[in-house]
Coordinates of C-alpha atoms in Angstrom, one line a residue:
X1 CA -34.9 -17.3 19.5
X2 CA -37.4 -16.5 22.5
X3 CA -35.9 -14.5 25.2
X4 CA -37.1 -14.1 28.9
X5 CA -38.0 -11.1 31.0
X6 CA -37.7 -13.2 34.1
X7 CA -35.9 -12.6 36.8
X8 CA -31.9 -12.6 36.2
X9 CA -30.4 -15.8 38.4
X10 CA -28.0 -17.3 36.8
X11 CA -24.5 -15.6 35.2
X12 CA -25.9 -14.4 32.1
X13 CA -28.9 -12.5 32.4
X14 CA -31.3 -16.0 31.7
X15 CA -32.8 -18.6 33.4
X16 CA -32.5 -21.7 31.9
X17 CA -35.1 -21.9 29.5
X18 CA -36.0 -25.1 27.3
X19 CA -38.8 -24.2 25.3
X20 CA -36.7 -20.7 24.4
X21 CA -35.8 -23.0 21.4
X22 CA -34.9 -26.8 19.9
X23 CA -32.4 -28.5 20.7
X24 CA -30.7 -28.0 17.4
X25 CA -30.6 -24.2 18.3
X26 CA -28.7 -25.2 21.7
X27 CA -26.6 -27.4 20.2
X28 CA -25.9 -24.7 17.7
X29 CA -25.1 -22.1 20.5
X30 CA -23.4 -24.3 22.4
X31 CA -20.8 -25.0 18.8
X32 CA -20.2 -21.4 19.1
X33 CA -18.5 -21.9 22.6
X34 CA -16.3 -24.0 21.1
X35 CA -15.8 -27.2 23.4
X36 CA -12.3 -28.5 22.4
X37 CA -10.8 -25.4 23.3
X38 CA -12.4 -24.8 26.9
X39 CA -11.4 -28.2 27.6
X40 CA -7.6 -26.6 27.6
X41 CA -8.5 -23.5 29.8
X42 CA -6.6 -23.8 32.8
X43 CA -9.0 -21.2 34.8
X44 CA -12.3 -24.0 34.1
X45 CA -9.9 -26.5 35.7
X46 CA -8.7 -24.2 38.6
X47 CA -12.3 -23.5 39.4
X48 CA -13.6 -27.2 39.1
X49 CA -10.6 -27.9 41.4
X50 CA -11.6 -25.2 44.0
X51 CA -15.5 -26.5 43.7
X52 CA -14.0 -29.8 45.0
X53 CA -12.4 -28.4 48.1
X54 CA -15.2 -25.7 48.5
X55 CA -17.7 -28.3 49.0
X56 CA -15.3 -31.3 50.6
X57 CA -16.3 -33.9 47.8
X58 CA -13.6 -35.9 46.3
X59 CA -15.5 -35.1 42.0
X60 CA -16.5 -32.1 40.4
X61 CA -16.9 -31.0 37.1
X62 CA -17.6 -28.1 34.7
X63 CA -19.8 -30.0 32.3
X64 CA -21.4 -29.3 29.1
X65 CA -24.2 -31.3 27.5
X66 CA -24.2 -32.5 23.6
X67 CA -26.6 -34.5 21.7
X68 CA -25.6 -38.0 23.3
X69 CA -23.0 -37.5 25.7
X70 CA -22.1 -34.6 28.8
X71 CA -18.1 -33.4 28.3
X72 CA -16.3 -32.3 31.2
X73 CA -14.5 -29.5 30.0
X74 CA -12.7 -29.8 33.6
X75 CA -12.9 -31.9 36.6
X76 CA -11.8 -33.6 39.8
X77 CA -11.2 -37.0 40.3
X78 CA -13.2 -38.3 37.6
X79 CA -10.2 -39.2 35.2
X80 CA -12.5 -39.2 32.1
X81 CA -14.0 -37.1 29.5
X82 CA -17.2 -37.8 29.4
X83 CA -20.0 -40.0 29.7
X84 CA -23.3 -40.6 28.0
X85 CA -26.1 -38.3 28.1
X86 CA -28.4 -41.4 29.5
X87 CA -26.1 -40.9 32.6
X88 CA -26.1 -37.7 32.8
X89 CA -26.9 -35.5 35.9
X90 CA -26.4 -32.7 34.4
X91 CA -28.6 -32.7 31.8
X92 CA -31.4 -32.3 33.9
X93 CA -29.6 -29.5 36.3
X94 CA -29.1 -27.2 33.2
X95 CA -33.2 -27.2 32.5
X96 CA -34.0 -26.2 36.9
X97 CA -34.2 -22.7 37.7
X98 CA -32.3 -23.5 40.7
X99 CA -29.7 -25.7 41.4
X100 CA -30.5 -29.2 41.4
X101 CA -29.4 -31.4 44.9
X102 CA -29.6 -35.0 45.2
X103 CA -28.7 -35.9 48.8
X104 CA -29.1 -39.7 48.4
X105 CA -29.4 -40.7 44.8
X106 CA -30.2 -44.5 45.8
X107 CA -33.5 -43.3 47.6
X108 CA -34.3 -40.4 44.4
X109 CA -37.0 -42.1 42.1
X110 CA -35.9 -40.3 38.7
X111 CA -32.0 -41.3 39.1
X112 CA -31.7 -44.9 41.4
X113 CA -31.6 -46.4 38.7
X114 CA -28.9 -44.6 36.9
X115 CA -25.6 -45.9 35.5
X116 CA -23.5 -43.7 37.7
X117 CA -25.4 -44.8 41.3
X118 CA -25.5 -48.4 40.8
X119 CA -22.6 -49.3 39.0
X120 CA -18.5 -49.1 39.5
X121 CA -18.4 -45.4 41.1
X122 CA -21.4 -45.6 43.1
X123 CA -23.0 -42.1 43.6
X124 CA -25.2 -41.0 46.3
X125 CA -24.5 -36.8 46.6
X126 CA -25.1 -34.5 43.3
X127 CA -25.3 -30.7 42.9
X128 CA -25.4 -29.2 39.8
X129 CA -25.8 -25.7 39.2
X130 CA -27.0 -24.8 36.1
X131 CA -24.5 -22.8 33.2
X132 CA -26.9 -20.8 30.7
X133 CA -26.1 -19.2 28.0
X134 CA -26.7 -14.8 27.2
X135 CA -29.6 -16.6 24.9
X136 CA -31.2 -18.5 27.8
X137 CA -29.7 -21.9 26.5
X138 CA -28.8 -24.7 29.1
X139 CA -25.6 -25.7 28.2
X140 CA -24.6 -27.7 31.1
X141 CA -23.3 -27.6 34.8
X142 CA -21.1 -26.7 37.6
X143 CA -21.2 -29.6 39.4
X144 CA -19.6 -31.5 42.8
X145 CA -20.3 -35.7 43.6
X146 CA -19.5 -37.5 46.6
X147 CA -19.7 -41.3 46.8
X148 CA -21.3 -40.8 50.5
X149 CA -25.0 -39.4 51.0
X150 CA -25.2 -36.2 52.0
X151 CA -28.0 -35.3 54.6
X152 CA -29.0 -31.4 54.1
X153 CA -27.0 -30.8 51.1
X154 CA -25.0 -28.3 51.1
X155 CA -24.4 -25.6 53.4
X156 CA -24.9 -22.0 53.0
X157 CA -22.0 -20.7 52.6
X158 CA -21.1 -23.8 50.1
X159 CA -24.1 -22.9 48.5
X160 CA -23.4 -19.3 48.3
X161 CA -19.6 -20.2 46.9
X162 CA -20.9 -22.4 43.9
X163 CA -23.0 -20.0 42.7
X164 CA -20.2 -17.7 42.6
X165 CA -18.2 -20.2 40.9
X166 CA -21.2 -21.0 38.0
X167 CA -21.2 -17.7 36.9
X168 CA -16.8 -17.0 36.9
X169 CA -17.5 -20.0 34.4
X170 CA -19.9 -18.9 32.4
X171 CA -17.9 -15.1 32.2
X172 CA -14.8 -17.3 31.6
X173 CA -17.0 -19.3 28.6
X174 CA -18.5 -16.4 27.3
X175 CA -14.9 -14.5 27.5
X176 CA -13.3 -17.3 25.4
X177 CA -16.0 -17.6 22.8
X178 CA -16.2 -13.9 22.4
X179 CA -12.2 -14.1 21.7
X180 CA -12.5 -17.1 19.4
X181 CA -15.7 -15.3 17.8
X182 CA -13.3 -12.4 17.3
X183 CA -10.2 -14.8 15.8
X184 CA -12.8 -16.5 13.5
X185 CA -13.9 -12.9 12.1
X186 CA -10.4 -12.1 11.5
X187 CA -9.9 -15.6 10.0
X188 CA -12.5 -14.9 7.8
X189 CA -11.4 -11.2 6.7
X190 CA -8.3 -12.5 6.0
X191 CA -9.2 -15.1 3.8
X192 CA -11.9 -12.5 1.7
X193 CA -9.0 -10.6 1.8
X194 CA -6.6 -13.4 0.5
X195 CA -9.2 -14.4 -2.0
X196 CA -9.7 -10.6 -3.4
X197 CA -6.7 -10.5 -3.9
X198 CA -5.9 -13.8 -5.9
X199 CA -9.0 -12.5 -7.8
X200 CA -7.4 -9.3 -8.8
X201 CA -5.2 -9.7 -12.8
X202 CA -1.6 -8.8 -11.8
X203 CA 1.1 -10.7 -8.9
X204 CA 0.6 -9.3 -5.4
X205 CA 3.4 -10.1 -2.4
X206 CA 4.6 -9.0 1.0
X207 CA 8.1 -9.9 2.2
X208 CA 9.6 -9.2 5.5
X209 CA 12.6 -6.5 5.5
X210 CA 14.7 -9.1 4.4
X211 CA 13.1 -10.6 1.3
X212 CA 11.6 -13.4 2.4
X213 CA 8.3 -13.6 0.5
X214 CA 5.4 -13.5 3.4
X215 CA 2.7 -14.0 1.2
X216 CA 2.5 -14.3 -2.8
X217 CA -1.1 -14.9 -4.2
X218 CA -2.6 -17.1 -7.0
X219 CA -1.6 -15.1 -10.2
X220 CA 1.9 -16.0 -9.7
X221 CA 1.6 -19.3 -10.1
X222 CA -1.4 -19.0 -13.1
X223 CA 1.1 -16.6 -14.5
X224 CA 4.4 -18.1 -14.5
X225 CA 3.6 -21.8 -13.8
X226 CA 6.4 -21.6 -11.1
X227 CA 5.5 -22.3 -7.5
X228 CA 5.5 -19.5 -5.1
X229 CA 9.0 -17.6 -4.4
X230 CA 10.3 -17.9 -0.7
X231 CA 13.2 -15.6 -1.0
X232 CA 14.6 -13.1 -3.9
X233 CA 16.6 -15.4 -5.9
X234 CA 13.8 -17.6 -6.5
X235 CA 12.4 -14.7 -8.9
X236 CA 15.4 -15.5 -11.5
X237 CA 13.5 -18.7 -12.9
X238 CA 10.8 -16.1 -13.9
X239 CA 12.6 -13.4 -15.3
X240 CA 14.3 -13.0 -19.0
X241 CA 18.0 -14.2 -18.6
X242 CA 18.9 -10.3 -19.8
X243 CA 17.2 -9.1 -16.9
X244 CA 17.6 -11.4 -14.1
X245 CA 20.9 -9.5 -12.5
X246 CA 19.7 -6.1 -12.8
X247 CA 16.1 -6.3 -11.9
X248 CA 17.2 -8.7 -8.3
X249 CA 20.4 -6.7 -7.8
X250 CA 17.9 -2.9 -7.7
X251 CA 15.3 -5.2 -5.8
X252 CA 18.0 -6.2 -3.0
X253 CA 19.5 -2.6 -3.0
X254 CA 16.0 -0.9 -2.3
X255 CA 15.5 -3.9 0.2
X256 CA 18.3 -2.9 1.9
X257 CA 17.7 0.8 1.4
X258 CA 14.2 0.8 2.4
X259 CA 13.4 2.7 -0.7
X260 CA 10.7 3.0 -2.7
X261 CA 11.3 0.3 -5.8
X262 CA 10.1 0.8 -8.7
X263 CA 11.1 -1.0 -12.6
X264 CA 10.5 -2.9 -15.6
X265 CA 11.3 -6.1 -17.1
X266 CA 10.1 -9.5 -19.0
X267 CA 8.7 -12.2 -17.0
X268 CA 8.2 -15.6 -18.4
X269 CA 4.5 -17.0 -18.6
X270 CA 4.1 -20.5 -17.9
X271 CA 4.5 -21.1 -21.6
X272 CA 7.5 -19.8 -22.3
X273 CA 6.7 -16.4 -23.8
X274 CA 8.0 -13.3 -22.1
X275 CA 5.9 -9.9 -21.8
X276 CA 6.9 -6.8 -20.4
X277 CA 5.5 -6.1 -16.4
X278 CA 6.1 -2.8 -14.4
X279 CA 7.0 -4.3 -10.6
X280 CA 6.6 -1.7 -7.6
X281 CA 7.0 -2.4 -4.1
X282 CA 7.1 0.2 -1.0
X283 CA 8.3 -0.3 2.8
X284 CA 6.0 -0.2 5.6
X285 CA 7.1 0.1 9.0
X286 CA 5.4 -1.1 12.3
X287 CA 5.2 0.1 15.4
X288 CA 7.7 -2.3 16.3
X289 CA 9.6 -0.7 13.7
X290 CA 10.1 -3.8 11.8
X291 CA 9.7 -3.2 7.9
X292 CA 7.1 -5.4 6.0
X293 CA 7.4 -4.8 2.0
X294 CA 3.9 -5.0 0.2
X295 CA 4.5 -5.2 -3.7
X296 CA 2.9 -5.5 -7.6
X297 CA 3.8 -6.9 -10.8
X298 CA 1.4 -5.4 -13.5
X299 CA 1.6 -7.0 -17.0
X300 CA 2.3 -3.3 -19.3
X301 CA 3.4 -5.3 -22.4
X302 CA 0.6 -4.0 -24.4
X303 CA 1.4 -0.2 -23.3
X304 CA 5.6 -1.1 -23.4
X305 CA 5.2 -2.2 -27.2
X306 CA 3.1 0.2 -28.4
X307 CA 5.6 3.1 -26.9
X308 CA 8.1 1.5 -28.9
X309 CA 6.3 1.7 -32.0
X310 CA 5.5 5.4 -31.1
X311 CA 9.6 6.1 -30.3
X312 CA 9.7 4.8 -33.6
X313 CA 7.6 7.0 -35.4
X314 CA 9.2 9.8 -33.1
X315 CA 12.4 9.1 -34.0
X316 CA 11.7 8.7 -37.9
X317 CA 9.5 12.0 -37.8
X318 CA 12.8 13.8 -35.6
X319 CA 14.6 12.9 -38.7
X320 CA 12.7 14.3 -41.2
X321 CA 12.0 17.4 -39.3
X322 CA 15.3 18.1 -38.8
X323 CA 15.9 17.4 -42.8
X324 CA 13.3 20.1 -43.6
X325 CA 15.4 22.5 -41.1
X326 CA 18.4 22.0 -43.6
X327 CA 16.0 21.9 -46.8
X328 CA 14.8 25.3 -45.7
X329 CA 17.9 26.7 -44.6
X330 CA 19.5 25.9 -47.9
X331 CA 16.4 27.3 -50.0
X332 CA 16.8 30.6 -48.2
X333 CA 20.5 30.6 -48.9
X334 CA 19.7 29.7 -52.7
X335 CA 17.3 32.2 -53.0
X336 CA 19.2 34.9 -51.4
X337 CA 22.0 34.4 -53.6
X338 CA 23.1 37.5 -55.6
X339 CA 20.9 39.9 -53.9
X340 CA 22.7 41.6 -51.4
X341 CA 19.2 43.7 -50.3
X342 CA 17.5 40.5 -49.0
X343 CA 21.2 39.3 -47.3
X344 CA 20.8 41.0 -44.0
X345 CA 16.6 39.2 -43.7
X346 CA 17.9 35.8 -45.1
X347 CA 20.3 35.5 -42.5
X348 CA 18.1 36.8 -39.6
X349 CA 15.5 34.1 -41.0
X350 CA 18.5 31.3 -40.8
X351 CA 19.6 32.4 -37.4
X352 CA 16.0 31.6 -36.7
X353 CA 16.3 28.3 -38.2
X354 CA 19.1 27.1 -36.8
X355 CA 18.3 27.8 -33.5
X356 CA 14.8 25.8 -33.9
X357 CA 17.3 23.4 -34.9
X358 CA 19.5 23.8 -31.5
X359 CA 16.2 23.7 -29.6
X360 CA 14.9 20.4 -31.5
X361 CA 18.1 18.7 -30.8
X362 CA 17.1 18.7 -27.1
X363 CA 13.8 16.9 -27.7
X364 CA 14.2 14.8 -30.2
X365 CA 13.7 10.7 -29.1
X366 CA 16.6 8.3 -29.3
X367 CA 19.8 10.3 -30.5
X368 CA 18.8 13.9 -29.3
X369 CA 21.8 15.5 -27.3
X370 CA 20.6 14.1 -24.4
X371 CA 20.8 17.5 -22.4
X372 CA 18.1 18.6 -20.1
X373 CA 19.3 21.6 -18.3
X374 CA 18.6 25.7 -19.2
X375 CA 22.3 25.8 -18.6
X376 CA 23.1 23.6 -21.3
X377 CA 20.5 24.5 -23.8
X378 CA 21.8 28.7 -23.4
X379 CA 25.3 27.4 -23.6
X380 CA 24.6 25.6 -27.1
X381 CA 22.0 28.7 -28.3
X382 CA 24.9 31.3 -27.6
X383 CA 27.8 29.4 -28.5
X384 CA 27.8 31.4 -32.1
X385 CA 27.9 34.3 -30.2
X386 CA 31.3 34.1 -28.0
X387 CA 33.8 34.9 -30.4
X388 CA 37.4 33.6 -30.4
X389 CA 38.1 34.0 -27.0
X390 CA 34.9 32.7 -25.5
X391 CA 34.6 35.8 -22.9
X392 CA 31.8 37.2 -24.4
X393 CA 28.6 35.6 -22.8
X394 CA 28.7 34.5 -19.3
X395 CA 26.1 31.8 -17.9
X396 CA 25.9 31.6 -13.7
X397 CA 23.8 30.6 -11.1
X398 CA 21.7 27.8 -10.5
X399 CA 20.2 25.0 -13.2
X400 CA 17.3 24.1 -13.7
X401 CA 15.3 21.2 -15.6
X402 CA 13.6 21.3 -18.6
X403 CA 11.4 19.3 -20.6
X404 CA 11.1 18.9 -24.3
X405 CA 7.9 21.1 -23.9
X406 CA 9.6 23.8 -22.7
X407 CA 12.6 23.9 -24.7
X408 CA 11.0 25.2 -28.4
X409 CA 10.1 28.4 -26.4
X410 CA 13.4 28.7 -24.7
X411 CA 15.4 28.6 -27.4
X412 CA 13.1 31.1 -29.0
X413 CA 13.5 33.4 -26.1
X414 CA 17.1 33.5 -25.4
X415 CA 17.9 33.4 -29.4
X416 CA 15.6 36.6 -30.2
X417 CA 17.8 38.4 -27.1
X418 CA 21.1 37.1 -28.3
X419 CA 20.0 38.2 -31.9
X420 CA 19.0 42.1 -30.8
X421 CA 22.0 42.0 -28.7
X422 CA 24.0 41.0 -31.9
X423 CA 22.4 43.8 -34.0
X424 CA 21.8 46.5 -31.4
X425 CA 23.1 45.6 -27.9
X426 CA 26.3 44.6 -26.3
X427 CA 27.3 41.8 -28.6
X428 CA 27.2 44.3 -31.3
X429 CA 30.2 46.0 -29.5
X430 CA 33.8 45.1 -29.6
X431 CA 34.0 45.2 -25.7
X432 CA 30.4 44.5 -24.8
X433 CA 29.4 41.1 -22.7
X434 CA 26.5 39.3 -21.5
X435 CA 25.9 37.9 -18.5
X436 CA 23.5 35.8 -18.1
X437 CA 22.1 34.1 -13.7
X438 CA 19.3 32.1 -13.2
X439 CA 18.3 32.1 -9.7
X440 CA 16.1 29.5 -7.9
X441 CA 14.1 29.9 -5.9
X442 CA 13.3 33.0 -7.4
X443 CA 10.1 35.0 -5.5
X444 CA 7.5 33.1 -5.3
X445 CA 8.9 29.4 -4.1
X446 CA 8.1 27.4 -7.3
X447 CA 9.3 30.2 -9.6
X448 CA 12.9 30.3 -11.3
X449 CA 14.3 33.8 -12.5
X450 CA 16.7 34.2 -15.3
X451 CA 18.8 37.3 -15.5
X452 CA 20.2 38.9 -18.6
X453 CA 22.7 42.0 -18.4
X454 CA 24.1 43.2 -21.4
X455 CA 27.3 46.0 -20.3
X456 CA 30.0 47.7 -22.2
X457 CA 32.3 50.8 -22.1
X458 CA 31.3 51.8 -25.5
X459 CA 27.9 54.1 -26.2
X460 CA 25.3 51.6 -27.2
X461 CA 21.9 52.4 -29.5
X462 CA 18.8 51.6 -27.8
X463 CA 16.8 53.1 -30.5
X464 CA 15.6 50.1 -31.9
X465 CA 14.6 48.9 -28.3
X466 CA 12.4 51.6 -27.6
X467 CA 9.4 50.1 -29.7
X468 CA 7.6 47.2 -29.4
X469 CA 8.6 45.6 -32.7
X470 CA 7.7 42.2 -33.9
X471 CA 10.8 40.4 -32.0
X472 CA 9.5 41.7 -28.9
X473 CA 6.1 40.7 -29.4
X474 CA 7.3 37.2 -30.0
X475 CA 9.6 37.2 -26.9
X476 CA 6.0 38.1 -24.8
X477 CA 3.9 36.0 -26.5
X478 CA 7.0 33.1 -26.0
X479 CA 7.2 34.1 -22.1
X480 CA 3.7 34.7 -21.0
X481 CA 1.5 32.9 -23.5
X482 CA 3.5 29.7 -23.9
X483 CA 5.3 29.4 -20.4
X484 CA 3.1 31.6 -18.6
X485 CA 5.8 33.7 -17.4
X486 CA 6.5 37.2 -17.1
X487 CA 9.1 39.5 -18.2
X488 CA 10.5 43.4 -17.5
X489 CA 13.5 45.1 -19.3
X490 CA 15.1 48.5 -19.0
X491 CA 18.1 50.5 -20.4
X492 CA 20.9 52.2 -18.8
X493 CA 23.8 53.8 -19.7
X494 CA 25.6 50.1 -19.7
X495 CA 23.3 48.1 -21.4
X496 CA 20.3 46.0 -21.5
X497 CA 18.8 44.4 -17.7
X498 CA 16.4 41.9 -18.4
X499 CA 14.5 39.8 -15.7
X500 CA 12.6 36.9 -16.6
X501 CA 10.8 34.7 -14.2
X502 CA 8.8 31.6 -15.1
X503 CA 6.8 28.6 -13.3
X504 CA 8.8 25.9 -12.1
X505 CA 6.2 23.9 -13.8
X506 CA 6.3 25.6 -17.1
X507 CA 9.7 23.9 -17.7
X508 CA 8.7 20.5 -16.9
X509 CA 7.7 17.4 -19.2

């Protein structure tokens, strides 16, 4: 498009300019105004209405020009739409560079002959003033009729008042196409958006806070054959019949809840075989503060069966490990037989074992104890320890949990100190105790401490403590290499104090 440096005149910084393009181009720019709609603005009609009484003329019109026909988007005392383009004064208004007056059409060369002076409404007075587009395109025009001639025209100040009036419509036009511009680009986001994500391999949703279903895309449907869900229940059809009441009953609760949701089950494909998905769905909350869900269904069937297999390999290789604890422990008591000089080794060596042992049984898949707290794992590794009475070794404090990585090294740790207190320390006394507090937070806010105190009345040796034998090396190479941890001891005349403190993420999974 060609635009002017002319003079501004008319609303939108052009004068009407026919040559600034063809009349495709027009038409195409006056599409973008879009005529059905400003044929419903009520401020076009209130200004076609004040045009009327401005001027003292029973018509007037805000009129746009198409290919064939002129459209009054408002207008007074017409009581039509339209009319043809052949009839149109307007059409020729929109191409002047000022407004166009016809005081007595009957006695005007280019229009006594037109449809609208000689036949049923009979018009003599026309002024049109133009409407042009930010392009320079003529659209149409502001115009008032009379039936009567009209010597002189219009007045000033009528004059002065319809020009006004031209360019509050064309700022009203403009306003409204800029707002339906601004609709249609969000029409359009939305449905890239909407397409995206029907493109995208797994079930996408939104619900409102109460589980209606806002929006589902494509996949569903592809997936499942079903058609879209509307509300919760509608997901049962879909689901395996073992896990329809669990998986909508956790749904509704973190519906309700406005919790973060999160689980797995099988979802029947359209036909009829059932796979493993993960669903997750989180709440979102306006400013309004109402809740809108936005949620996933990701087929993991592939990754759910072959963690099966692997728990199945786990659980078979748990077995035999903890077979080859027995087979070992039962060579060592074989071998040991009938020589008392090796006793005192071989059953340091199957205090050793069984405590691996202890320590396995809190990681192994399936039928492992289940346990996954410190207190619970010291509690099993000292049982041996508490005599008849069970007032021997005191556990306090706070617990902690711990994952299978971290329980080998544990059980290492505490069962080398309960060993040396055994031989050595308190435990090796008829009155002696241990007390054992773990403390979190301990120091450093993502540390936990574990203190061990060993006390009795009785003298005890701390000979053996006073060298850094190969138990001790183990316990520091258990603390600081494997749990990156750190550890301090010292004697007294009651015992054994030990602090250990280790990385809350050292005992993790």
């Amino acid at each position: 498009m060609i635009y002017k440096d002319e003079t501004i005149l008319w609303p939108e910084g052009r004068d009407p300019d026919p040559a600034f393009c063809g009349e495709d181009d027009r038409l195409s720019v006056l599409a973008s105004y879009g005529t059905e709609a400003l044929s419903q603005d009520p401020e076009l009609q209130q200004i076609a209405d004040f045009a009327a009484k401005l001027c003292d003329v029973p018509y007037a019109s805000v009129t746009v020009v198409e290919r064939t026909r002129q459209v009054f988007l408002a207008q007074t005392g017409l009581n039509r739409d339209g009319t043809p383009r052949s009839d149109s004064f307007c059409a020729h208004a929109m191409l002047q560079h000022e407004p166009l007056v016809i005081e007595d059409a009957t006695k005007d060369p280019k229009f006594s002959e037109n449809g609208l002076v000689t036949g049923v409404m009979g018009l003599r007075f026309y002024a049109g003033f133009p409407l042009i587009s930010s392009e320079g395109a003529p659209l149409g025009a502001l115009c008032v009729i009379d039936t009567k001639p009209r010597p002189g025209g219009l007045t000033e100040f009528q004059a002065e008042g319809m020009a006004v009036l031209a360019r509050s419509t064309m700022r009203r036009m403009s306003q409204l196409r800029l707002g339906q511009s601004a609709i249609a680009a969000v029409e359009r986001r939305e449905a890239d958006l909407r397409d995206l994500i029907d493109s995208v391999p797994g079930i996408a949703w939104t619900s409102d806070g109460e589980g209606n279903f806002t929006y589902v895309n494509a996949r569903w449907k592809e997936v499942t054959g079903l058609d879209a869900p509307t509300r919760v229940g509608d997901c049962r059809a879909a689901l395996h019949p073992e896990d329809q009441d669990r998986a909508l009953e956790r749904l509704r609760t973190a519906l309700s809840g406005q919790n973060l949701f999160e689980d797995e089950w099988r979802i029947r494909l359209a036909d009829g075989e059932y796979r493993w998905v993960q669903a997750r769905a989180v709440p979102v909350a306006r400013e309004d503060h109402e809740v809108r869900w936005f949620g996933t269904i990701i087929d993991i069937d592939r990754a759910y069966r072959l963690s099966e297999a692997r728990d199945l390999l786990a659980n078979e290789l748990s077995h035999r490990i903890k077979n080859i604890f027995a087979v070992v422990s039962g060579l060592i008591a074989l071998r040991s037989r009938g020589m008392p000089e090796v006793k005192p080794f071989a059953d340091d060596l199957n205090s050793a074992i069984r405590a691996l042992g202890t320590a396995h049984d809190y990681v192994r898949p399936g039928d492992g104890r289940g346990a996954d707290k410190l207190q619970g794992l010291l509690t099993d590794l000292l049982a041996p320890y508490e005599g008849g009475k069970g007032e021997r070794v005191l556990i306090s404090g706070d617990d902690v949990d711990i994952g299978a990585r971290a329980a080998t090294p544990l059980a290492l740790i505490f069962h080398e100190l309960a060993t040396n207190a055994a031989k050595y320390g308190a435990l090796s006394i008829e009155d002696g105790k241990v007390s054992i507090e773990i403390k979190l937070p301990c120091g450093d806010a993502d540390e936990v401490c574990v203190f061990w105190r060993e006390s009795s009345t009785s003298t005890q040796n701390g000979d053996s403590e006073s060298r850094e034998g190969f138990g001790s090396r183990m316990l520091r190479m258990a603390i600081e290499g494997q749990l990156r941890g750190s550890f301090s001891r010292s004697f007294s005349d009651e015992g054994l104090d030990v602090q250990i403190a280790f990385p809350l993420s050292s005992l993790g999974t």
